Every structure is written in C-alpha cells, then in structure tokens.
mmCIF file of N, CA and C in Angstrom:
data_model
loop_
_atom_site.group_PDB
_atom_site.id
_atom_site.type_symbol
_atom_site.label_atom_id
_atom_site.label_comp_id
_atom_site.label_asym_id
_atom_site.label_seq_id
_atom_site.Cartn_x
_atom_site.Cartn_y
_atom_site.Cartn_z
ATOM 1 N N MET A 29 -12.066 17.975 -10.783
ATOM 2 C CA MET A 29 -10.913 17.138 -11.195
ATOM 3 C C MET A 29 -9.845 17.116 -10.091
ATOM 4 N N GLU A 30 -9.591 18.263 -9.472
ATOM 5 C CA GLU A 30 -8.542 18.340 -8.443
ATOM 6 C C GLU A 30 -8.881 17.438 -7.247
ATOM 7 N N ARG A 31 -10.166 17.401 -6.887
ATOM 8 C CA ARG A 31 -10.579 16.554 -5.762
ATOM 9 C C ARG A 31 -10.363 15.088 -6.074
ATOM 10 N N VAL A 32 -10.675 14.704 -7.306
ATOM 11 C CA VAL A 32 -10.498 13.309 -7.722
ATOM 12 C C VAL A 32 -9.027 12.918 -7.637
ATOM 13 N N VAL A 33 -8.156 13.791 -8.122
ATOM 14 C CA VAL A 33 -6.712 13.528 -8.087
ATOM 15 C C VAL A 33 -6.224 13.452 -6.644
ATOM 16 N N ALA A 34 -6.703 14.386 -5.805
ATOM 17 C CA ALA A 34 -6.297 14.412 -4.398
ATOM 18 C C ALA A 34 -6.724 13.120 -3.697
ATOM 19 N N ASN A 35 -7.965 12.704 -3.918
ATOM 20 C CA ASN A 35 -8.457 11.467 -3.312
ATOM 21 C C ASN A 35 -7.655 10.266 -3.791
ATOM 22 N N GLY A 36 -7.273 10.279 -5.055
ATOM 23 C CA GLY A 36 -6.477 9.186 -5.615
ATOM 24 C C GLY A 36 -5.118 9.114 -4.951
ATOM 25 N N LEU A 37 -4.490 10.282 -4.755
ATOM 26 C CA LEU A 37 -3.169 10.323 -4.108
ATOM 27 C C LEU A 37 -3.263 9.872 -2.661
ATOM 28 N N ILE A 38 -4.333 10.268 -1.969
ATOM 29 C CA ILE A 38 -4.533 9.854 -0.573
ATOM 30 C C ILE A 38 -4.705 8.337 -0.512
ATOM 31 N N GLY A 39 -5.458 7.789 -1.456
ATOM 32 C CA GLY A 39 -5.681 6.338 -1.491
ATOM 33 C C GLY A 39 -4.376 5.593 -1.697
ATOM 34 N N VAL A 40 -3.545 6.086 -2.617
ATOM 35 C CA VAL A 40 -2.243 5.461 -2.877
ATOM 36 C C VAL A 40 -1.345 5.597 -1.653
ATOM 37 N N GLY A 41 -1.391 6.758 -1.018
ATOM 38 C CA GLY A 41 -0.578 7.015 0.174
ATOM 39 C C GLY A 41 -0.941 6.071 1.305
ATOM 40 N N LYS A 42 -2.247 5.897 1.526
ATOM 41 C CA LYS A 42 -2.710 4.983 2.581
ATOM 42 C C LYS A 42 -2.257 3.565 2.285
ATOM 43 N N LYS A 43 -2.393 3.132 1.035
ATOM 44 C CA LYS A 43 -1.986 1.777 0.639
ATOM 45 C C LYS A 43 -0.494 1.588 0.862
ATOM 46 N N PHE A 44 0.303 2.644 0.557
ATOM 47 C CA PHE A 44 1.753 2.581 0.730
ATOM 48 C C PHE A 44 2.107 2.455 2.208
ATOM 49 N N VAL A 45 1.434 3.240 3.057
ATOM 50 C CA VAL A 45 1.680 3.195 4.503
ATOM 51 C C VAL A 45 1.310 1.823 5.059
ATOM 52 N N VAL A 46 0.155 1.306 4.657
ATOM 53 C CA VAL A 46 -0.288 -0.010 5.127
ATOM 54 C C VAL A 46 0.703 -1.080 4.705
ATOM 55 N N THR A 47 1.197 -0.979 3.459
ATOM 56 C CA THR A 47 2.176 -1.950 2.961
ATOM 57 C C THR A 47 3.450 -1.917 3.794
ATOM 58 N N LEU A 48 3.906 -0.705 4.144
ATOM 59 C CA LEU A 48 5.112 -0.574 4.976
ATOM 60 C C LEU A 48 4.887 -1.192 6.349
ATOM 61 N N LEU A 49 3.710 -0.960 6.927
ATOM 62 C CA LEU A 49 3.389 -1.522 8.240
ATOM 63 C C LEU A 49 3.366 -3.046 8.171
ATOM 64 N N VAL A 50 2.760 -3.575 7.118
ATOM 65 C CA VAL A 50 2.686 -5.031 6.941
ATOM 66 C C VAL A 50 4.086 -5.620 6.803
ATOM 67 N N MET A 51 4.947 -4.903 6.054
ATOM 68 C CA MET A 51 6.319 -5.379 5.857
ATOM 69 C C MET A 51 7.062 -5.444 7.185
ATOM 70 N N ARG A 52 6.796 -4.491 8.072
ATOM 71 C CA ARG A 52 7.460 -4.483 9.382
ATOM 72 C C ARG A 52 6.934 -5.599 10.263
ATOM 73 N N ILE A 53 5.612 -5.833 10.204
ATOM 74 C CA ILE A 53 4.975 -6.839 11.071
ATOM 75 C C ILE A 53 5.374 -8.250 10.634
ATOM 76 N N PHE A 54 5.251 -8.521 9.340
ATOM 77 C CA PHE A 54 5.539 -9.865 8.840
ATOM 78 C C PHE A 54 7.019 -10.033 8.495
ATOM 79 N N SER A 55 7.445 -11.263 8.377
ATOM 80 C CA SER A 55 8.841 -11.533 8.016
ATOM 81 C C SER A 55 9.086 -11.119 6.566
ATOM 82 N N HIS A 56 10.363 -11.018 6.176
ATOM 83 C CA HIS A 56 10.711 -10.547 4.838
ATOM 84 C C HIS A 56 10.183 -11.485 3.754
ATOM 85 N N SER A 57 10.145 -12.766 4.036
ATOM 86 C CA SER A 57 9.680 -13.734 3.044
ATOM 87 C C SER A 57 8.198 -13.514 2.726
ATOM 88 N N HIS A 58 7.429 -13.110 3.748
ATOM 89 C CA HIS A 58 6.002 -12.869 3.541
ATOM 90 C C HIS A 58 5.758 -11.460 2.991
ATOM 91 N N ALA A 59 6.681 -10.552 3.282
ATOM 92 C CA ALA A 59 6.509 -9.148 2.882
ATOM 93 C C ALA A 59 6.339 -9.009 1.371
ATOM 94 N N HIS A 60 7.138 -9.751 0.612
ATOM 95 C CA HIS A 60 7.063 -9.649 -0.845
ATOM 96 C C HIS A 60 5.695 -10.099 -1.351
ATOM 97 N N GLN A 61 5.152 -11.141 -0.740
ATOM 98 C CA GLN A 61 3.832 -11.625 -1.137
ATOM 99 C C GLN A 61 2.767 -10.579 -0.823
ATOM 100 N N TRP A 62 2.875 -9.930 0.347
ATOM 101 C CA TRP A 62 1.907 -8.900 0.725
ATOM 102 C C TRP A 62 2.023 -7.689 -0.193
ATOM 103 N N MET A 63 3.256 -7.326 -0.576
ATOM 104 C CA MET A 63 3.453 -6.193 -1.489
ATOM 105 C C MET A 63 2.761 -6.455 -2.824
ATOM 106 N N LEU A 64 2.930 -7.677 -3.338
ATOM 107 C CA LEU A 64 2.284 -8.031 -4.598
ATOM 108 C C LEU A 64 0.771 -7.992 -4.439
ATOM 109 N N LEU A 65 0.284 -8.456 -3.275
ATOM 110 C CA LEU A 65 -1.151 -8.474 -3.003
ATOM 111 C C LEU A 65 -1.717 -7.058 -3.019
ATOM 112 N N PHE A 66 -1.015 -6.119 -2.340
ATOM 113 C CA PHE A 66 -1.493 -4.740 -2.280
ATOM 114 C C PHE A 66 -1.389 -4.049 -3.633
ATOM 115 N N LEU A 67 -0.383 -4.409 -4.427
ATOM 116 C CA LEU A 67 -0.234 -3.805 -5.751
ATOM 117 C C LEU A 67 -1.366 -4.252 -6.669
ATOM 118 N N VAL A 68 -1.786 -5.513 -6.521
ATOM 119 C CA VAL A 68 -2.864 -6.048 -7.358
ATOM 120 C C VAL A 68 -4.205 -5.438 -6.956
ATOM 121 N N VAL A 69 -4.456 -5.324 -5.660
ATOM 122 C CA VAL A 69 -5.742 -4.805 -5.164
ATOM 123 C C VAL A 69 -5.885 -3.323 -5.511
#
C-alpha cells in the first residue's frame, strides 16, 4: 500500500512540475487552458 501511495504522490508531483513549466513557457492566456488539460488527464 505504501508503494502505491508513494507512486501516486510522485505522479502528482511530476504533473504539478510539468504544469508549472508549461505555465512559464506559454503565455498566461494559454496557461489556464493547459492547467485544465493537465487536471483532466
């Protein structure tokens, strides 16, 4: 169970980091769309 939880947290962490990187790369108007996209995926 602990491994499953750890892997889940790592997956969420990676998604959060990628979202932050995307927000920096793209303009603010596109950032919100990408955030919604990553939240859905």
